[in-house]
PDB file of C-alpha atoms in Angstrom:
ATOM      1  CA  LEU A   1     -59.608 -25.424  30.773  1.00 79.00           C
ATOM      2  CA  THR A   2     -61.312 -26.679  27.595  1.00 85.00           C
ATOM      3  CA  VAL A   3     -59.998 -25.508  24.234  1.00 85.00           C
ATOM      4  CA  ASN A   4     -62.387 -26.048  21.314  1.00 87.00           C
ATOM      5  CA  ALA A   5     -60.774 -23.565  18.927  1.00 86.00           C
ATOM      6  CA  LYS A   6     -58.567 -24.752  16.086  1.00 90.00           C
ATOM      7  CA  PHE A   7     -54.823 -24.375  16.717  1.00 83.00           C
ATOM      8  CA  THR A   8     -52.881 -23.779  13.522  1.00 86.00           C
ATOM      9  CA  GLY A   9     -49.747 -22.080  12.219  1.00 81.00           C
ATOM     10  CA  ALA A  10     -46.367 -23.292  10.980  1.00 78.00           C
ATOM     11  CA  ASN A  11     -44.552 -22.237  14.167  1.00 76.00           C
ATOM     12  CA  SER A  12     -47.209 -23.297  16.667  1.00 77.00           C
ATOM     13  CA  GLY A  13     -47.143 -25.868  19.446  1.00 75.00           C
ATOM     14  CA  ILE A  14     -48.521 -26.442  22.942  1.00 76.00           C
ATOM     15  CA  GLU A  15     -46.491 -26.016  26.112  1.00 69.00           C
ATOM     16  CA  THR A  16     -47.613 -26.181  29.707  1.00 65.00           C
ATOM     17  CA  TRP A  17     -45.294 -24.469  32.152  1.00 53.00           C
ATOM     18  CA  ALA A  18     -45.268 -23.208  35.707  1.00 47.00           C
ATOM     19  CA  ALA A  19     -43.751 -20.405  37.742  1.00 45.00           C
ATOM     20  CA  ASP A  20     -44.613 -20.781  41.401  1.00 49.00           C
ATOM     21  CA  ASN A  21     -47.240 -23.345  40.351  1.00 51.00           C
ATOM     22  CA  PHE A  22     -48.861 -20.922  37.885  1.00 50.00           C
ATOM     23  CA  MET A  23     -50.930 -22.618  35.173  1.00 55.00           C
ATOM     24  CA  ASN A  24     -50.923 -26.104  36.664  1.00 63.00           C
ATOM     25  CA  GLY A  25     -54.150 -27.931  35.926  1.00 73.00           C
ATOM     26  CA  THR A  26     -56.081 -29.958  33.371  1.00 86.00           C
ATOM     27  CA  TYR A  27     -56.284 -28.885  29.723  1.00 88.00           C
ATOM     28  CA  LEU A  28     -58.775 -30.500  27.351  1.00 91.00           C
ATOM     29  CA  PHE A  29     -57.990 -30.080  23.651  1.00 92.00           C
ATOM     30  CA  SER A  30     -61.025 -31.260  21.710  1.00 93.00           C
ATOM     31  CA  ASN A  31     -60.609 -30.019  18.120  1.00 94.00           C
ATOM     32  CA  PRO A  32     -59.482 -32.866  15.805  1.00 94.00           C
ATOM     33  CA  ALA A  33     -58.691 -30.314  13.067  1.00 95.00           C
ATOM     34  CA  ASN A  34     -55.670 -28.893  14.943  1.00 93.00           C
ATOM     35  CA  ASP A  35     -52.791 -28.904  12.463  1.00 93.00           C
ATOM     36  CA  PHE A  36     -49.933 -27.169  14.280  1.00 91.00           C
ATOM     37  CA  PRO A  37     -46.673 -29.075  13.665  1.00 91.00           C
ATOM     38  CA  HIS A  38     -44.523 -28.334  16.690  1.00 88.00           C
ATOM     39  CA  ALA A  39     -44.042 -30.020  20.036  1.00 87.00           C
ATOM     40  CA  VAL A  40     -46.548 -30.737  22.739  1.00 91.00           C
ATOM     41  CA  ILE A  41     -44.776 -30.252  26.074  1.00 90.00           C
ATOM     42  CA  ILE A  42     -46.299 -31.613  29.286  1.00 90.00           C
ATOM     43  CA  THR A  43     -44.597 -30.456  32.460  1.00 87.00           C
ATOM     44  CA  ARG A  44     -44.998 -29.447  36.094  1.00 82.00           C
ATOM     45  CA  GLY A  45     -47.856 -31.835  36.834  1.00 85.00           C
ATOM     46  CA  ALA A  46     -50.166 -30.628  34.060  1.00 87.00           C
ATOM     47  CA  VAL A  47     -52.797 -32.957  32.597  1.00 91.00           C
ATOM     48  CA  LEU A  48     -53.458 -32.832  28.835  1.00 93.00           C
ATOM     49  CA  SER A  49     -56.665 -34.606  27.886  1.00 95.00           C
ATOM     50  CA  VAL A  50     -57.696 -35.532  24.339  1.00 96.00           C
ATOM     51  CA  PRO A  51     -60.284 -37.923  22.884  1.00 96.00           C
ATOM     52  CA  SER A  52     -57.693 -39.707  20.715  1.00 95.00           C
ATOM     53  CA  LEU A  53     -54.409 -39.385  18.861  1.00 94.00           C
ATOM     54  CA  GLY A  54     -53.577 -39.842  15.196  1.00 92.00           C
ATOM     55  CA  PRO A  55     -50.543 -40.684  13.066  1.00 95.00           C
ATOM     56  CA  ILE A  56     -47.723 -38.215  12.422  1.00 95.00           C
ATOM     57  CA  GLY A  57     -48.650 -35.818   9.637  1.00 94.00           C
ATOM     58  CA  SER A  58     -52.397 -35.946  10.247  1.00 94.00           C
ATOM     59  CA  ALA A  59     -54.417 -33.291  12.038  1.00 95.00           C
ATOM     60  CA  SER A  60     -55.453 -34.268  15.553  1.00 94.00           C
ATOM     61  CA  CYS A  61     -56.339 -32.685  18.867  1.00 94.00           C
ATOM     62  CA  LEU A  62     -52.580 -32.433  19.540  1.00 93.00           C
ATOM     63  CA  GLY A  63     -51.611 -31.273  16.057  1.00 93.00           C
ATOM     64  CA  THR A  64     -49.749 -33.166  13.365  1.00 94.00           C
ATOM     65  CA  GLY A  65     -46.557 -33.953  15.274  1.00 91.00           C
ATOM     66  CA  SER A  66     -44.603 -33.389  12.090  1.00 87.00           C
ATOM     67  CA  SER A  67     -41.698 -31.558  13.740  1.00 80.00           C
ATOM     68  CA  LYS A  68     -41.430 -32.671  17.357  1.00 80.00           C
ATOM     69  CA  GLU A  69     -42.295 -35.359  19.875  1.00 89.00           C
ATOM     70  CA  ILE A  70     -44.737 -35.273  22.757  1.00 94.00           C
ATOM     71  CA  ARG A  71     -42.293 -34.086  25.411  1.00 92.00           C
ATOM     72  CA  CYS A  72     -42.294 -34.363  29.183  1.00 91.00           C
ATOM     73  CA  SER A  73     -40.140 -32.834  31.901  1.00 87.00           C
ATOM     74  CA  TYR A  74     -40.617 -33.053  35.663  1.00 86.00           C
ATOM     75  CA  GLY A  75     -44.007 -34.781  35.507  1.00 87.00           C
ATOM     76  CA  GLY A  76     -47.400 -34.778  33.846  1.00 90.00           C
ATOM     77  CA  THR A  77     -50.261 -36.778  32.376  1.00 94.00           C
ATOM     78  CA  LEU A  78     -51.455 -37.446  28.841  1.00 96.00           C
ATOM     79  CA  ARG A  79     -55.067 -38.579  29.242  1.00 97.00           C
ATOM     80  CA  ILE A  80     -56.858 -40.337  26.393  1.00 97.00           C
ATOM     81  CA  ALA A  81     -60.532 -40.071  27.229  1.00 96.00           C
ATOM     82  CA  GLY A  82     -62.365 -41.033  24.013  1.00 96.00           C
ATOM     83  CA  ASP A  83     -63.872 -44.420  23.228  1.00 96.00           C
ATOM     84  CA  SER A  84     -62.884 -44.557  19.539  1.00 95.00           C
ATOM     85  CA  SER A  85     -60.045 -46.925  18.645  1.00 96.00           C
ATOM     86  CA  PHE A  86     -56.843 -45.497  17.179  1.00 96.00           C
ATOM     87  CA  THR A  87     -53.197 -46.173  16.357  1.00 97.00           C
ATOM     88  CA  THR A  88     -50.563 -43.457  16.705  1.00 96.00           C
ATOM     89  CA  ASP A  89     -46.862 -43.321  15.940  1.00 96.00           C
ATOM     90  CA  ARG A  90     -46.318 -40.109  17.906  1.00 96.00           C
ATOM     91  CA  PRO A  91     -43.049 -40.541  19.881  1.00 96.00           C
ATOM     92  CA  LEU A  92     -42.544 -39.643  23.546  1.00 96.00           C
ATOM     93  CA  TYR A  93     -39.462 -37.804  24.774  1.00 95.00           C
ATOM     94  CA  PHE A  94     -38.256 -37.179  28.342  1.00 94.00           C
ATOM     95  CA  PHE A  95     -35.931 -34.249  28.918  1.00 90.00           C
ATOM     96  CA  SER A  96     -34.444 -31.856  31.520  1.00 81.00           C
ATOM     97  CA  ALA A  97     -31.850 -32.453  34.215  1.00 71.00           C
ATOM     98  CA  ALA A  98     -34.414 -33.677  36.708  1.00 75.00           C
ATOM     99  CA  THR A  99     -36.614 -36.638  37.440  1.00 82.00           C
ATOM    100  CA  ALA A 100     -39.365 -36.786  34.818  1.00 89.00           C
ATOM    101  CA  GLU A 101     -42.530 -38.871  34.709  1.00 92.00           C
ATOM    102  CA  LEU A 102     -45.315 -39.201  32.171  1.00 95.00           C
ATOM    103  CA  LEU A 103     -48.556 -41.061  32.830  1.00 97.00           C
ATOM    104  CA  LEU A 104     -50.402 -42.401  29.794  1.00 98.00           C
ATOM    105  CA  ASP A 105     -53.857 -42.345  31.373  1.00 98.00           C
ATOM    106  CA  ALA A 106     -56.132 -44.461  29.175  1.00 98.00           C
ATOM    107  CA  THR A 107     -59.587 -43.666  30.528  1.00 97.00           C
ATOM    108  CA  GLY A 108     -61.429 -44.261  27.242  1.00 97.00           C
ATOM    109  CA  ASP A 109     -62.768 -47.690  26.283  1.00 97.00           C
ATOM    110  CA  GLY A 110     -61.467 -47.939  22.716  1.00 94.00           C
ATOM    111  CA  ASP A 111     -58.469 -49.968  21.553  1.00 97.00           C
ATOM    112  CA  MET A 112     -55.336 -47.801  21.731  1.00 97.00           C
ATOM    113  CA  THR A 113     -52.007 -48.652  20.077  1.00 98.00           C
ATOM    114  CA  PHE A 114     -48.855 -46.567  20.528  1.00 97.00           C
ATOM    115  CA  THR A 115     -46.138 -47.473  18.024  1.00 97.00           C
ATOM    116  CA  GLY A 116     -43.817 -44.480  18.537  1.00 96.00           C
ATOM    117  CA  VAL A 117     -40.579 -44.782  20.492  1.00 97.00           C
ATOM    118  CA  ALA A 118     -40.138 -43.450  24.022  1.00 97.00           C
ATOM    119  CA  SER A 119     -36.663 -41.963  24.485  1.00 96.00           C
ATOM    120  CA  SER A 120     -34.792 -39.477  26.656  1.00 94.00           C
ATOM    121  CA  SER A 121     -32.214 -36.716  26.458  1.00 91.00           C
ATOM    122  CA  THR A 122     -28.686 -36.939  27.822  1.00 90.00           C
ATOM    123  CA  ASP A 123     -29.689 -34.753  30.787  1.00 87.00           C
ATOM    124  CA  ALA A 124     -28.993 -36.607  34.019  1.00 87.00           C
ATOM    125  CA  GLY A 125     -32.014 -37.832  35.947  1.00 87.00           C
ATOM    126  CA  ALA A 126     -34.232 -40.904  36.059  1.00 87.00           C
ATOM    127  CA  LYS A 127     -37.288 -40.966  33.811  1.00 94.00           C
ATOM    128  CA  THR A 128     -40.499 -42.965  34.303  1.00 96.00           C
ATOM    129  CA  LEU A 129     -43.217 -43.952  31.864  1.00 97.00           C
ATOM    130  CA  ARG A 130     -46.431 -44.887  33.664  1.00 98.00           C
ATOM    131  CA  LEU A 131     -49.093 -46.930  31.867  1.00 98.00           C
ATOM    132  CA  GLY A 132     -52.437 -46.465  33.581  1.00 98.00           C
ATOM    133  CA  GLY A 133     -56.103 -45.636  33.257  1.00 97.00           C
ATOM    134  CA  THR A 134     -59.450 -47.273  33.850  1.00 97.00           C
ATOM    135  CA  GLY A 135     -60.635 -47.879  30.293  1.00 97.00           C
ATOM    136  CA  THR A 136     -61.534 -51.221  28.773  1.00 96.00           C
ATOM    137  CA  GLY A 137     -60.384 -52.342  25.352  1.00 95.00           C
ATOM    138  CA  THR A 138     -56.876 -53.300  24.274  1.00 94.00           C
ATOM    139  CA  LYS A 139     -54.126 -50.830  25.213  1.00 97.00           C
ATOM    140  CA  THR A 140     -50.797 -51.598  23.533  1.00 97.00           C
ATOM    141  CA  TYR A 141     -47.382 -49.939  23.633  1.00 98.00           C
ATOM    142  CA  SER A 142     -45.455 -51.501  20.766  1.00 97.00           C
ATOM    143  CA  GLY A 143     -42.803 -48.831  20.242  1.00 96.00           C
ATOM    144  CA  ALA A 144     -39.340 -49.244  21.740  1.00 97.00           C
ATOM    145  CA  ILE A 145     -38.869 -47.767  25.220  1.00 97.00           C
ATOM    146  CA  ALA A 146     -35.197 -46.983  25.764  1.00 95.00           C
ATOM    147  CA  GLY A 147     -33.520 -44.053  27.485  1.00 92.00           C
ATOM    148  CA  THR A 148     -29.954 -42.835  27.362  1.00 93.00           C
ATOM    149  CA  SER A 149     -27.407 -43.920  29.970  1.00 92.00           C
ATOM    150  CA  GLN A 150     -27.751 -40.492  31.600  1.00 91.00           C
ATOM    151  CA  GLY A 151     -31.559 -40.550  31.561  1.00 91.00           C
ATOM    152  CA  PRO A 152     -32.646 -44.177  31.869  1.00 94.00           C
ATOM    153  CA  ILE A 153     -36.354 -44.990  31.677  1.00 96.00           C
ATOM    154  CA  SER A 154     -38.275 -47.221  34.055  1.00 96.00           C
ATOM    155  CA  LEU A 155     -41.811 -48.509  33.512  1.00 97.00           C
ATOM    156  CA  VAL A 156     -44.659 -48.524  36.029  1.00 98.00           C
ATOM    157  CA  LYS A 157     -48.034 -50.208  35.436  1.00 98.00           C
ATOM    158  CA  GLN A 158     -50.887 -48.691  37.438  1.00 97.00           C
ATOM    159  CA  GLY A 159     -54.657 -48.416  37.128  1.00 97.00           C
ATOM    160  CA  SER A 160     -57.155 -51.085  36.123  1.00 97.00           C
ATOM    161  CA  ALA A 161     -56.716 -50.769  32.338  1.00 97.00           C
ATOM    162  CA  GLU A 162     -54.903 -53.778  30.861  1.00 97.00           C
ATOM    163  CA  TRP A 163     -51.785 -52.875  28.877  1.00 97.00           C
ATOM    164  CA  THR A 164     -49.696 -54.958  26.478  1.00 97.00           C
ATOM    165  CA  LEU A 165     -45.989 -54.455  25.753  1.00 96.00           C
ATOM    166  CA  SER A 166     -44.668 -55.757  22.452  1.00 94.00           C
ATOM    167  CA  GLY A 167     -41.645 -53.628  21.537  1.00 94.00           C
ATOM    168  CA  VAL A 168     -37.921 -54.147  22.095  1.00 95.00           C
ATOM    169  CA  ASN A 169     -37.212 -52.215  25.290  1.00 96.00           C
ATOM    170  CA  ASN A 170     -34.222 -51.291  27.433  1.00 95.00           C
ATOM    171  CA  LEU A 171     -35.578 -50.373  30.870  1.00 96.00           C
ATOM    172  CA  THR A 172     -34.080 -49.870  34.293  1.00 95.00           C
ATOM    173  CA  SER A 173     -37.017 -51.629  35.955  1.00 96.00           C
ATOM    174  CA  VAL A 174     -40.643 -52.666  35.591  1.00 96.00           C
ATOM    175  CA  THR A 175     -42.989 -52.197  38.566  1.00 97.00           C
ATOM    176  CA  LEU A 176     -46.555 -53.513  38.586  1.00 97.00           C
ATOM    177  CA  LEU A 177     -48.774 -51.642  41.051  1.00 98.00           C
ATOM    178  CA  HIS A 178     -52.244 -52.486  39.775  1.00 97.00           C
ATOM    179  CA  GLY A 179     -53.997 -54.245  36.931  1.00 96.00           C
ATOM    180  CA  MET A 180     -52.625 -56.491  34.200  1.00 96.00           C
ATOM    181  CA  LEU A 181     -49.502 -56.105  32.077  1.00 97.00           C
ATOM    182  CA  THR A 182     -49.210 -58.578  29.197  1.00 95.00           C
ATOM    183  CA  THR A 183     -46.271 -59.277  26.931  1.00 92.00           C
ATOM    184  CA  ALA A 184     -45.733 -61.618  24.000  1.00 81.00           C
ATOM    185  CA  ASN A 185     -42.154 -60.508  23.318  1.00 89.00           C
ATOM    186  CA  PRO A 186     -39.272 -61.503  25.612  1.00 87.00           C
ATOM    187  CA  ALA A 187     -37.406 -58.352  24.573  1.00 92.00           C
ATOM    188  CA  SER A 188     -40.172 -56.188  26.058  1.00 93.00           C
ATOM    189  CA  LEU A 189     -39.030 -56.989  29.609  1.00 91.00           C
ATOM    190  CA  ILE A 190     -35.310 -56.316  29.256  1.00 91.00           C
ATOM    191  CA  THR A 191     -34.362 -54.476  32.451  1.00 92.00           C
ATOM    192  CA  SER A 192     -31.266 -53.889  34.553  1.00 91.00           C
ATOM    193  CA  ALA A 193     -33.130 -54.215  37.860  1.00 90.00           C
ATOM    194  CA  GLY A 194     -35.822 -56.784  37.085  1.00 90.00           C
ATOM    195  CA  VAL A 195     -39.603 -56.853  37.483  1.00 93.00           C
ATOM    196  CA  THR A 196     -41.293 -55.997  40.776  1.00 95.00           C
ATOM    197  CA  LEU A 197     -44.812 -57.263  41.523  1.00 95.00           C
ATOM    198  CA  ALA A 198     -46.305 -54.770  43.990  1.00 96.00           C
ATOM    199  CA  GLY A 199     -49.999 -55.431  43.501  1.00 95.00           C
ATOM    200  CA  GLY A 200     -50.279 -55.875  39.735  1.00 94.00           C
ATOM    201  CA  THR A 201     -50.254 -58.996  37.560  1.00 95.00           C
ATOM    202  CA  LEU A 202     -47.797 -59.944  34.829  1.00 94.00           C
ATOM    203  CA  ARG A 203     -49.163 -62.188  32.104  1.00 94.00           C
ATOM    204  CA  VAL A 204     -46.580 -63.691  29.784  1.00 91.00           C
ATOM    205  CA  ALA A 205     -47.926 -65.119  26.543  1.00 81.00           C
ATOM    206  CA  ALA A 206     -46.400 -68.305  25.179  1.00 75.00           C
ATOM    207  CA  ALA A 207     -44.648 -66.338  22.424  1.00 68.00           C
ATOM    208  CA  ALA A 208     -42.641 -64.476  25.055  1.00 67.00           C
ATOM    209  CA  LEU A 209     -41.176 -67.575  26.655  1.00 66.00           C
ATOM    210  CA  ASN A 210     -37.436 -67.561  25.958  1.00 58.00           C
ATOM    211  CA  PRO A 211     -36.166 -71.088  25.354  1.00 53.00           C
ATOM    212  CA  ASP A 212     -32.666 -69.965  26.353  1.00 55.00           C
ATOM    213  CA  GLY A 213     -33.860 -68.999  29.847  1.00 46.00           C
TER     214      GLY A 213
END
């Protein structure tokens, strides 16, 4: 489903939902003038595709983000398909008393920087942020990734796109399935269960080397 119309209105947002798998699918929002302020909710395996994202308070294909985060429950994908470079401070939020996963699928070739935090509710259940895609260019997650004790967040790197971590994180684990994950900050790899190399590559810049071990 492709939506070219402008979404607006003070009480408006976007939510994907399912009842007996109703409305699962891929949704392309292509109007950069969308100025709705409320949450974007990705759930039940839905894929939301946009060319790019902007800063909080500015119109974008997923609204202004002035009131709420980009939210995920159960599982879903946020696909960034455009080739223009951007920086966004839109935060990510995992919720619901269930396992929840969100794939940041960077298929576009522009530089993409995410500075918003990734957090979770106090609902019990493991949460997973997946960094993936096939795009070239520099993909960076510099916001803090830290869940609650009830909803801890793990990180999975998949896809050929190279991603960089630079924020101060508190993760349960980091798993590298494919492609390159780079970090220049020792605090980006703070985990309770360590880093697992399962097909991907971890590149640690000199700045991330901790002289204390």
